[in-house]
mmCIF file of C-alpha atoms and ligand atoms in Angstrom:
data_model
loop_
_atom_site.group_PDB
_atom_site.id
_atom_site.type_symbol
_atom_site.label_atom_id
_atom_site.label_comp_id
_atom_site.label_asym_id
_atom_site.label_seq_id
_atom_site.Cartn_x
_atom_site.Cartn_y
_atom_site.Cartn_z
ATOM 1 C CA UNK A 1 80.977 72.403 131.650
ATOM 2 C CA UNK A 2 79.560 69.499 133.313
ATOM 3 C CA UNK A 3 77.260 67.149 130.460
ATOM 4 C CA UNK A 4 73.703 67.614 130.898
ATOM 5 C CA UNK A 5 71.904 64.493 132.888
ATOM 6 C CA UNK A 6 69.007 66.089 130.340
ATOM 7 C CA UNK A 7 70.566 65.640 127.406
ATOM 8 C CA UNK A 8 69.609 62.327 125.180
ATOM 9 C CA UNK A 9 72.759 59.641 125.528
ATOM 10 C CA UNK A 10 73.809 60.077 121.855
ATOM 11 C CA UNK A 11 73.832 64.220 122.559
ATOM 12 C CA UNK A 12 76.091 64.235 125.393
ATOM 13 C CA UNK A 13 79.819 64.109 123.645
ATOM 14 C CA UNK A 14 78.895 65.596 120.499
ATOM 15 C CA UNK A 15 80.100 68.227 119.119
ATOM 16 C CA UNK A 16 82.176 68.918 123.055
ATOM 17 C CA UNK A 17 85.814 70.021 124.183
ATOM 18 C CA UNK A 18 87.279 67.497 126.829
ATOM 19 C CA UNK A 19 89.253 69.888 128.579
ATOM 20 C CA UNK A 20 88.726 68.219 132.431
ATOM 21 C CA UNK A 21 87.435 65.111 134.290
ATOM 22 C CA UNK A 22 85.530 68.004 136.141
ATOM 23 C CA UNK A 23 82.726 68.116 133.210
ATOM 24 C CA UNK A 24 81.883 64.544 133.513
ATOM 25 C CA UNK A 25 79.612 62.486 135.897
ATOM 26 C CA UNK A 26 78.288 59.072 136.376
ATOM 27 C CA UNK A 27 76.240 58.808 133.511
ATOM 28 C CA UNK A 28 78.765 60.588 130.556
ATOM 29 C CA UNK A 29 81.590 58.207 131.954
ATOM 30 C CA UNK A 30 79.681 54.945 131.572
ATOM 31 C CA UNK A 31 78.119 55.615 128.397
ATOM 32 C CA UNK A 32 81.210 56.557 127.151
ATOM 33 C CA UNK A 33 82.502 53.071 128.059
ATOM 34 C CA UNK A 34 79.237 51.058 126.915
ATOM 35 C CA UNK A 35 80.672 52.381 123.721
ATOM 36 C CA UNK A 36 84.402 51.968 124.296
ATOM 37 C CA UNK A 37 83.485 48.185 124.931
ATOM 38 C CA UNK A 38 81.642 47.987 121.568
ATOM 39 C CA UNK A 39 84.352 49.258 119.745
ATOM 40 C CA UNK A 40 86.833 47.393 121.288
ATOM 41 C CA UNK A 41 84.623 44.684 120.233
ATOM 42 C CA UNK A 42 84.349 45.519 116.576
ATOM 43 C CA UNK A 43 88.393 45.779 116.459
ATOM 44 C CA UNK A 44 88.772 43.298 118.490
ATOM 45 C CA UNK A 45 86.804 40.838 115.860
ATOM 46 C CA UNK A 46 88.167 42.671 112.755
ATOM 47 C CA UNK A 47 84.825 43.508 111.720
ATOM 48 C CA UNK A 48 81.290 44.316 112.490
ATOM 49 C CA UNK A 49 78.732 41.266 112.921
ATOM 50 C CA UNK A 50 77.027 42.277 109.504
ATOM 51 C CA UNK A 51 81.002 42.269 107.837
ATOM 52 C CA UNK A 52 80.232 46.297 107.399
ATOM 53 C CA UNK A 53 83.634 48.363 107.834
ATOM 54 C CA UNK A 54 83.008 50.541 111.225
ATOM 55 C CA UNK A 55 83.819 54.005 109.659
ATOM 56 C CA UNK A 56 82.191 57.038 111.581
ATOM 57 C CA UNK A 57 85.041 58.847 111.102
ATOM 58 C CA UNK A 58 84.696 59.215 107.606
ATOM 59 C CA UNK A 59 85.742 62.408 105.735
ATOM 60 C CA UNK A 60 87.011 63.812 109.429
ATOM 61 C CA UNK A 61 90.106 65.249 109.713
ATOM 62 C CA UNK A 62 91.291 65.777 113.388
ATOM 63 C CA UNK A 63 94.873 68.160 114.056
ATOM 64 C CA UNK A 64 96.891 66.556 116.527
ATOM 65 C CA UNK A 65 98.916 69.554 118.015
ATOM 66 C CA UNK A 66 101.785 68.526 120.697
ATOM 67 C CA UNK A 67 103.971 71.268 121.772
ATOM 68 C CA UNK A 68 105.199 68.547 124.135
ATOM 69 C CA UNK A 69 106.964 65.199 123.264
ATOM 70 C CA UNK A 70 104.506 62.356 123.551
ATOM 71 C CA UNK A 71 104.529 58.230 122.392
ATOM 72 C CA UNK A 72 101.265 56.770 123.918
ATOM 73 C CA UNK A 73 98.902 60.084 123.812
ATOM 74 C CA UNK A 74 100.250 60.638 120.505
ATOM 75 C CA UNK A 75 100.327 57.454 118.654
ATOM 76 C CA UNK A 76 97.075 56.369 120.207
ATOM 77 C CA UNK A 77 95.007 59.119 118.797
ATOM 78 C CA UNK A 78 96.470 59.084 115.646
ATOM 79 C CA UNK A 79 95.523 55.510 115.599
ATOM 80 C CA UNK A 80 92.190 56.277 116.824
ATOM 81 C CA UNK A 81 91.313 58.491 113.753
ATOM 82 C CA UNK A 82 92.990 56.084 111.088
ATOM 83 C CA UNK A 83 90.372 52.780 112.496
ATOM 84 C CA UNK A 84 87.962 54.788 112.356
ATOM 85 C CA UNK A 85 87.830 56.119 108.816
ATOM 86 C CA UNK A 86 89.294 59.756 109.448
ATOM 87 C CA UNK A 87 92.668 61.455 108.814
ATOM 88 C CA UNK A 88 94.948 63.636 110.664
ATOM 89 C CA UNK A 89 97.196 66.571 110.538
ATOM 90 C CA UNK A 90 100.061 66.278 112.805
ATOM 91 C CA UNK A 91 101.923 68.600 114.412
ATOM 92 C CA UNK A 92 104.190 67.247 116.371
ATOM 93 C CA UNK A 93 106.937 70.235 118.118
ATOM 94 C CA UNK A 94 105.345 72.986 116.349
ATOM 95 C CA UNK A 95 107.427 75.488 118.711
ATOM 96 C CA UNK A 96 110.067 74.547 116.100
ATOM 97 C CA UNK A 97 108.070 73.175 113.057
ATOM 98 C CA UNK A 98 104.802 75.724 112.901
ATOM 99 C CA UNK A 99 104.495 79.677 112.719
ATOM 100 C CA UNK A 100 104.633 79.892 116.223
ATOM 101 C CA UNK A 101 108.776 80.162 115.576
ATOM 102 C CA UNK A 102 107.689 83.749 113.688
ATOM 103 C CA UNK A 103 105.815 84.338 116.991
ATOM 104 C CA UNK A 104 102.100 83.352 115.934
ATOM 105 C CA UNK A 105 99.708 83.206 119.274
ATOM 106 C CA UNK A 106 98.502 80.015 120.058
ATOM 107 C CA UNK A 107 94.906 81.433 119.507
ATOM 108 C CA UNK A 108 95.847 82.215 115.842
ATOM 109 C CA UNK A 109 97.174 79.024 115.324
ATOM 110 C CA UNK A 110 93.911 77.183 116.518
ATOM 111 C CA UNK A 111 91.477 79.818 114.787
ATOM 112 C CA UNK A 112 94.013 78.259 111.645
ATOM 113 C CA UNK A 113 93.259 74.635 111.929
ATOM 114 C CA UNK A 114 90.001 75.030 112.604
ATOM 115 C CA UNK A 115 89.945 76.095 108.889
ATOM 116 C CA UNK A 116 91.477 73.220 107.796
ATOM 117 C CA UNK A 117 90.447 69.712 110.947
ATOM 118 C CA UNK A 118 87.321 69.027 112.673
ATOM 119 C CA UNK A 119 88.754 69.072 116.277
ATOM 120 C CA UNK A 120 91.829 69.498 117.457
ATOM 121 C CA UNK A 121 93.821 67.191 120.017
ATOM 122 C CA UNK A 122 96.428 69.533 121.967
ATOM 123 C CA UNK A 123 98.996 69.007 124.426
ATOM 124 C CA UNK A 124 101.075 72.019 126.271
ATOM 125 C CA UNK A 125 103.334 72.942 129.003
ATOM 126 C CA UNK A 126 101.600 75.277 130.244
ATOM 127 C CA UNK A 127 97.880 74.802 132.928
ATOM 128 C CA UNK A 128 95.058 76.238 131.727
ATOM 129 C CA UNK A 129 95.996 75.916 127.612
ATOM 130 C CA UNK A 130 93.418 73.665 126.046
ATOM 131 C CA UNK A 131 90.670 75.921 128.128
ATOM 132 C CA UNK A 132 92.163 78.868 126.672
ATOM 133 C CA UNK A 133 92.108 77.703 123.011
ATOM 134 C CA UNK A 134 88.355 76.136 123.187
ATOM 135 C CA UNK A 135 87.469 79.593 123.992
ATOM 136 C CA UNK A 136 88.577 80.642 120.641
ATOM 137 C CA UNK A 137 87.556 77.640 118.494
ATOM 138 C CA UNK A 138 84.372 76.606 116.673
ATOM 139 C CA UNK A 139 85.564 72.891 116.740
ATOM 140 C CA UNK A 140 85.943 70.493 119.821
ATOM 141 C CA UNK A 141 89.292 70.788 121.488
ATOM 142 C CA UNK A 142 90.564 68.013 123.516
ATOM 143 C CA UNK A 143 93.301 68.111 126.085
ATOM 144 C CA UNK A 144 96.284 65.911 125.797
ATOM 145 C CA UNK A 145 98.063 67.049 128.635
ATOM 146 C CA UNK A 146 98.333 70.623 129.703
ATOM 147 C CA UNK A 147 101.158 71.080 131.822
ATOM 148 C CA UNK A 148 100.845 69.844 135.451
ATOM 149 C CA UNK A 149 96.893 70.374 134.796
ATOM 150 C CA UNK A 150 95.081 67.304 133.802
ATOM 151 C CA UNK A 151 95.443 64.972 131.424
ATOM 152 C CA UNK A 152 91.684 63.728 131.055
ATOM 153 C CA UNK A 153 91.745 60.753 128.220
ATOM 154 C CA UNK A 154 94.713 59.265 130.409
ATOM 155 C CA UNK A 155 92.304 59.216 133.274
ATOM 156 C CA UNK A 156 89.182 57.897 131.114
ATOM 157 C CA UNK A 157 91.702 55.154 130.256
ATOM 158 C CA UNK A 158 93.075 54.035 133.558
ATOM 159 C CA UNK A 159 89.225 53.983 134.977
ATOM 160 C CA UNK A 160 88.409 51.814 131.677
ATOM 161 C CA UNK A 161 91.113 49.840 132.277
ATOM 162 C CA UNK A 162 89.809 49.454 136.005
ATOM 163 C CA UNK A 163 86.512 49.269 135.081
ATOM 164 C CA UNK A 164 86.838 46.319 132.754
ATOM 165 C CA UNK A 165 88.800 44.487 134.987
ATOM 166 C CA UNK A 166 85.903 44.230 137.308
ATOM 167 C CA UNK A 167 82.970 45.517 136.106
ATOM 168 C CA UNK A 168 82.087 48.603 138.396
ATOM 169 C CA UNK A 169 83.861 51.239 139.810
ATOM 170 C CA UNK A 170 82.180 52.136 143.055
ATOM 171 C CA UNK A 171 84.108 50.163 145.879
ATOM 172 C CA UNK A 172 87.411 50.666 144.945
ATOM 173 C CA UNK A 173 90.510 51.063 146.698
ATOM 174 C CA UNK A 174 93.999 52.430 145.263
ATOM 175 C CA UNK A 175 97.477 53.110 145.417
ATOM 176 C CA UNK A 176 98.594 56.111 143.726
ATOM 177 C CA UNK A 177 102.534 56.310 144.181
ATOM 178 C CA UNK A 178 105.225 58.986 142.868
ATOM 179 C CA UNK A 179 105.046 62.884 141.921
ATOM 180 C CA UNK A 180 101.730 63.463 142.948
ATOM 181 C CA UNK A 181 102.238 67.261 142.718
ATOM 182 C CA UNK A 182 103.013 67.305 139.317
ATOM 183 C CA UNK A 183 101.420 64.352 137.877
ATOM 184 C CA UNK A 184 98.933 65.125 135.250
ATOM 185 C CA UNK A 185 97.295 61.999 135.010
ATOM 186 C CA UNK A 186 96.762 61.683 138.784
ATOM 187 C CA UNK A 187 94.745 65.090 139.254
ATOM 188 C CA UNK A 188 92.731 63.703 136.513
ATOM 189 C CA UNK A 189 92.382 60.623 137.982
ATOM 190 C CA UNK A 190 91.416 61.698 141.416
ATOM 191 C CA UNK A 191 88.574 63.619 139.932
ATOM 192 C CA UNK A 192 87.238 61.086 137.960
ATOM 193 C CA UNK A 193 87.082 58.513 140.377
ATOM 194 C CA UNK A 194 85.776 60.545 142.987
ATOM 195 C CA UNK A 195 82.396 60.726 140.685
ATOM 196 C CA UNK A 196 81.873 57.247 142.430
ATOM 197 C CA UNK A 197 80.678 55.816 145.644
ATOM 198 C CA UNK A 198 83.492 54.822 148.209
ATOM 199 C CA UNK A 199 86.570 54.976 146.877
ATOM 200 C CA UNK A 200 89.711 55.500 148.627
ATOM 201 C CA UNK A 201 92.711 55.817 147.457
ATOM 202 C CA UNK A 202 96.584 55.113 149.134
ATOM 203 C CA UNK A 203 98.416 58.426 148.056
ATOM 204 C CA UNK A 204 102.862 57.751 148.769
ATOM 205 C CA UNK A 205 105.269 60.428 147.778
ATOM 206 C CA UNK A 206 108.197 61.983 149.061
ATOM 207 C CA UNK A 207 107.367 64.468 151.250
ATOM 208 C CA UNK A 208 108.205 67.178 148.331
ATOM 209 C CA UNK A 209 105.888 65.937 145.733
ATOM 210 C CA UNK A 210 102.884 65.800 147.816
ATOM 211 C CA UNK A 211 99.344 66.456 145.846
ATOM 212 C CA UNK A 212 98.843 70.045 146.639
ATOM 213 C CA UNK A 213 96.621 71.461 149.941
ATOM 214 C CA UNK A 214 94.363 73.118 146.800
ATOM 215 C CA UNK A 215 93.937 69.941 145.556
ATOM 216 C CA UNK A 216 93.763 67.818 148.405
ATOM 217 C CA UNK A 217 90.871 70.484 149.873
ATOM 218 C CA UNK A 218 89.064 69.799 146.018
ATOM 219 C CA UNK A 219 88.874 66.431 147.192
ATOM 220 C CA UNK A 220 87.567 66.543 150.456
ATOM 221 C CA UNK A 221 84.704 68.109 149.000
ATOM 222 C CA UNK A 222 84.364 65.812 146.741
ATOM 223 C CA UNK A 223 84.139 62.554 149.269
ATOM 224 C CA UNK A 224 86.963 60.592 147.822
ATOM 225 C CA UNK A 225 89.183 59.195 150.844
ATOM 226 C CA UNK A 226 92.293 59.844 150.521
ATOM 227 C CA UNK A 227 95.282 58.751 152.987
ATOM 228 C CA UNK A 228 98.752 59.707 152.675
ATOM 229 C CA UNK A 229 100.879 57.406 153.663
ATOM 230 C CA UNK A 230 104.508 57.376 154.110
ATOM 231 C CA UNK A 231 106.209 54.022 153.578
ATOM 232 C CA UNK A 232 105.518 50.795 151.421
ATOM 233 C CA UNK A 233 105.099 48.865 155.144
ATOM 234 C CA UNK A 234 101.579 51.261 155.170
ATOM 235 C CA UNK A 235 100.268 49.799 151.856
ATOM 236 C CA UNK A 236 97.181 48.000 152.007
ATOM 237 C CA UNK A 237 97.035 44.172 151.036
ATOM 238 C CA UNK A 238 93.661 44.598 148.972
ATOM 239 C CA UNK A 239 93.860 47.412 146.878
ATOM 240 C CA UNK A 240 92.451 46.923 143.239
ATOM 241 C CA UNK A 241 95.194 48.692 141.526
ATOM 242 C CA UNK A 242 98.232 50.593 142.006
ATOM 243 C CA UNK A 243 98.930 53.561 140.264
ATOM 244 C CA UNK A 244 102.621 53.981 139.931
ATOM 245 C CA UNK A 245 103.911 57.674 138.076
ATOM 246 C CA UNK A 246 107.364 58.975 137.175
ATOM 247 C CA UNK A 247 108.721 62.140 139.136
ATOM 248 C CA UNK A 248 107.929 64.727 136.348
ATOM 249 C CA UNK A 249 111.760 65.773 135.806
ATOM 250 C CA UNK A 250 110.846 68.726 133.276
ATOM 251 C CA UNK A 251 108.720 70.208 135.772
ATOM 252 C CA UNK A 252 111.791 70.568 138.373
ATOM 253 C CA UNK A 253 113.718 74.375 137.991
ATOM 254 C CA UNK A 254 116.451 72.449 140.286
ATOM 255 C CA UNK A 255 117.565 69.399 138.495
ATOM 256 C CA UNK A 256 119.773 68.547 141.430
ATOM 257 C CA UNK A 257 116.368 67.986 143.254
ATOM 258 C CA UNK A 258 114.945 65.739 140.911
ATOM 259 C CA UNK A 259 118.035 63.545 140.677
ATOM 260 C CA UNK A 260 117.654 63.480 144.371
ATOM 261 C CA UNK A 261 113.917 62.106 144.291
ATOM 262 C CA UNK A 262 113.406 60.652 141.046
ATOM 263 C CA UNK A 263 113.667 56.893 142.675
ATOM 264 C CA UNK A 264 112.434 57.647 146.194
ATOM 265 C CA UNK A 265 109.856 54.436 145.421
ATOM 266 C CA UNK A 266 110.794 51.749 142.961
ATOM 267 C CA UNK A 267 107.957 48.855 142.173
ATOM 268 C CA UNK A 268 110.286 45.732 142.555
ATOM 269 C CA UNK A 269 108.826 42.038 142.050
ATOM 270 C CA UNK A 270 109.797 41.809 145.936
ATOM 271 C CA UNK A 271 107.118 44.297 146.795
ATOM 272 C CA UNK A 272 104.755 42.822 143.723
ATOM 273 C CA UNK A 273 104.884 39.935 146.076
ATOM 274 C CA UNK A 274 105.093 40.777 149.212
ATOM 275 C CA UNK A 275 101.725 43.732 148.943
ATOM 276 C CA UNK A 276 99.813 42.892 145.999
ATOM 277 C CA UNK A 277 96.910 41.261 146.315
ATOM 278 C CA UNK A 278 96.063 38.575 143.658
ATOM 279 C CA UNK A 279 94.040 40.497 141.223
ATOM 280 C CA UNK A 280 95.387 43.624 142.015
ATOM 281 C CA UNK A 281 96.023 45.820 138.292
ATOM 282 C CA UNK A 282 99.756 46.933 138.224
ATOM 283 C CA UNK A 283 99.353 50.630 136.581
ATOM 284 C CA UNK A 284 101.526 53.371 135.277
ATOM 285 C CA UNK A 285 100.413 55.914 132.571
ATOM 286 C CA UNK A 286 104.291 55.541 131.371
ATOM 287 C CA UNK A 287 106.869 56.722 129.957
ATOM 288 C CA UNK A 288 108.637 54.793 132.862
ATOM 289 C CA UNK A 289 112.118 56.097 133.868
ATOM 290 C CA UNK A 290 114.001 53.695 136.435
ATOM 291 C CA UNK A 291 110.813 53.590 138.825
ATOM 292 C CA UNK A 292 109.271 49.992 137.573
ATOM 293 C CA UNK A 293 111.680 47.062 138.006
ATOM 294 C CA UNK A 294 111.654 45.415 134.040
ATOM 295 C CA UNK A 295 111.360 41.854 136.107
ATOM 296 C CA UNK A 296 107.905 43.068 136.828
ATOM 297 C CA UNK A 297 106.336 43.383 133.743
ATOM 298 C CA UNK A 298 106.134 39.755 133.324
ATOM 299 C CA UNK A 299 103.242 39.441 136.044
ATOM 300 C CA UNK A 300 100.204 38.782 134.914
ATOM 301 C CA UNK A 301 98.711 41.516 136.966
ATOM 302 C CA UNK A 302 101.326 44.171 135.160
ATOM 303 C CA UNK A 303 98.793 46.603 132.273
ATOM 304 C CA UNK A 304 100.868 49.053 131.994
ATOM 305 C CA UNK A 305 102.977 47.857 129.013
ATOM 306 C CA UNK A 306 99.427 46.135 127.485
ATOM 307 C CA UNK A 307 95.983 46.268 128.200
ATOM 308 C CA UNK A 308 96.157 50.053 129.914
ATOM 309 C CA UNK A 309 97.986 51.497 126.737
ATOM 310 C CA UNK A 310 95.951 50.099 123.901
ATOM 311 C CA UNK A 311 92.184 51.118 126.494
ATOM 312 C CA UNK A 312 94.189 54.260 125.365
ATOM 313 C CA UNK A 313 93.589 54.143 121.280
ATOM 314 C CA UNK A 314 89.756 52.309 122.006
ATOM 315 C CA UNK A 315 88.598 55.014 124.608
ATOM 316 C CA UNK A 316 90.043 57.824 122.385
ATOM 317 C CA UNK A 317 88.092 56.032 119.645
ATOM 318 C CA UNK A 318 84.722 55.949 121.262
ATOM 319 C CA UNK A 319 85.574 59.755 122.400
ATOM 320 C CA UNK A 320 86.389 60.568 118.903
ATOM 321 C CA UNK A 321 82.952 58.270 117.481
ATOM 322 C CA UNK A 322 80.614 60.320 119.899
ATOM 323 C CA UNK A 323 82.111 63.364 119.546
ATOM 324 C CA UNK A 324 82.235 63.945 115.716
ATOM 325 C CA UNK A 325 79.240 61.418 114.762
ATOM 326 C CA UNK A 326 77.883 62.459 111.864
HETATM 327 N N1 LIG B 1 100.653 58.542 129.212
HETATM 328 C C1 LIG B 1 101.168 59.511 128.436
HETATM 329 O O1 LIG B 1 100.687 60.648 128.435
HETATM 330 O O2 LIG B 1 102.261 59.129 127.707
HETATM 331 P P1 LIG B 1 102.930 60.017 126.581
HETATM 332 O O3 LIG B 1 103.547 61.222 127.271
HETATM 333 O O4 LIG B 1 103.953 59.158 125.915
HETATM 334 O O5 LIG B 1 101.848 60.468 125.651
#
């Protein structure tokens, strides 16, 4: 569901799922980050002005449930809840560690912790999961990551990350590089930068992990530009970030494939150099596997490793303020 341009600011998270960048517009996405910058702020400064602990997550409890492995999404949210004031329940492989092992359904098992949390945070393998389960629950569900799906926070994240770095997000002009087919955090990302005016993004893959007609039709609709382009020699001189992603090796049934185009393009500091413009944000939603040269992460322009990982604990924060306020 898309949030209401009716609804009062303060009404439009609370009490929501975030199950797709396809519910949000213009106006959700920057109030969210009016209050992502205040909170980064407050943290920031180890305090509010008045020396009052920021707490709206007081007597909250939010169930983090991961049936797939996870460091940033993970850690971040659990960090999240714990500045603000709230608690968690963590469930981290509960294919092995939950009643799912005695064959529970995965509706069950959120009509459970709904008993027990006040949203849940969920990450699956398989498209369509978090949907699924906010059908079911009385409490907000938020997607971590279903399958090859989306990956929304990720997304809110990177544009946070982009959006702080210069202060609007209508103008701008990407690289998105790797397994476009697969990658999560790009269909997210796609979607929620084509809520703004003129942006056109670089898309380089092999040929193989090309973002799907079905998607690539989504977005014509949408007016994003987007050019595929086949070589680093085709990259743009001016972009305002590139978007580097890993090919997605649990998605591949032949393994032999993946080994075959896991490093079909590898940021180096040579190509840093020789195609990056001077402010242009180095990007990768990470876990990195071979595809970022380590001599890169050094330039100043490199987030990944920094800035675009902890946007990833203060936008789940502000999600998590607006969404449960009290
Ligand atoms: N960016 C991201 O989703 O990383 P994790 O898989 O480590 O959570």
């Amino acid at each position: 569901m898309v949030f209401s341009e009716a609804m009062k600011n303060s009404e439009i998270f609370f009490g929501k799922d975030i199950i797709s960048l396809d519910q949000f517009n213009r106006k959700s996405i920057e109030f969210l980050f009016q209050q992502t910058i205040k909170i980064k702020k407050i943290f920031m400064k180890k305090g509010r002005h008045d020396g009052r602990p920021y707490r709206p997550l007081d007597g909250k409890i939010i169930t983090l449930l991961f049936f797939e492995p996870s460091t940033r999404t993970f850690s971040s949210n659990s960090a999240a809840v714990k500045r603000l004031g709230g608690q968690t329940i963590e469930h981290q492989n509960p294919m092995q560690n939950s009643s799912v092992v005695k064959g529970e359904t995965i509706e069950d098992t959120i009509m459970m912790i709904e008993q027990y949390s006040d949203a849940v945070v969920i990450r699956h393998p398989q498209v369509g999961t978090a949907e699924k389960v906010a059908k079911v629950a009385n409490i907000p569900i938020i997607n971590a990551g279903d399958g090859i799906g989306e990956h929304p926070t990720q997304a809110l994240l990177d544009m946070f990350t982009i959006y702080e770095k210069y202060g609007y997000l209508d103008n701008i002009k990407g690289l998105v590089v790797g397994d476009l087919l697969n990658g999560r955090t790009v269909h997210s990302l796609i979607k929620g930068l084509s809520i703004f005016k003129n942006i056109t993004l670089y898309l380089l893959s092999p040929k193989q992990l090309r973002l799907s007609n079905k998607d690539l039709e989504k977005a014509k609709k949408r007016k994003i530009k987007l050019v595929e382009i086949k070589s680093f020699e085709e990259i743009p001189t001016d972009c305002h970030f590139w978007y580097w992603t890993r090919v997605q090796k649990e998605r591949f049934i032949d393994k032999s494939e993946y080994e075959k185009l896991k490093l079909s393009f590898i940021l180096t500091k040579k190509l840093v150099d020789m195609k990056a413009g001077k402010n242009t944000l180095l990007m990768h939603p990470l876990p990195r596997v071979g595809e970022i040269e380590t001599a890169v992460d050094s330039d100043p322009r490199a987030v990944y490793l920094t800035t675009e990982a902890k946007n990833g604990m203060y936008v789940r924060m502000a999600l998590f303020s607006l969404i449960l306020k009290s």
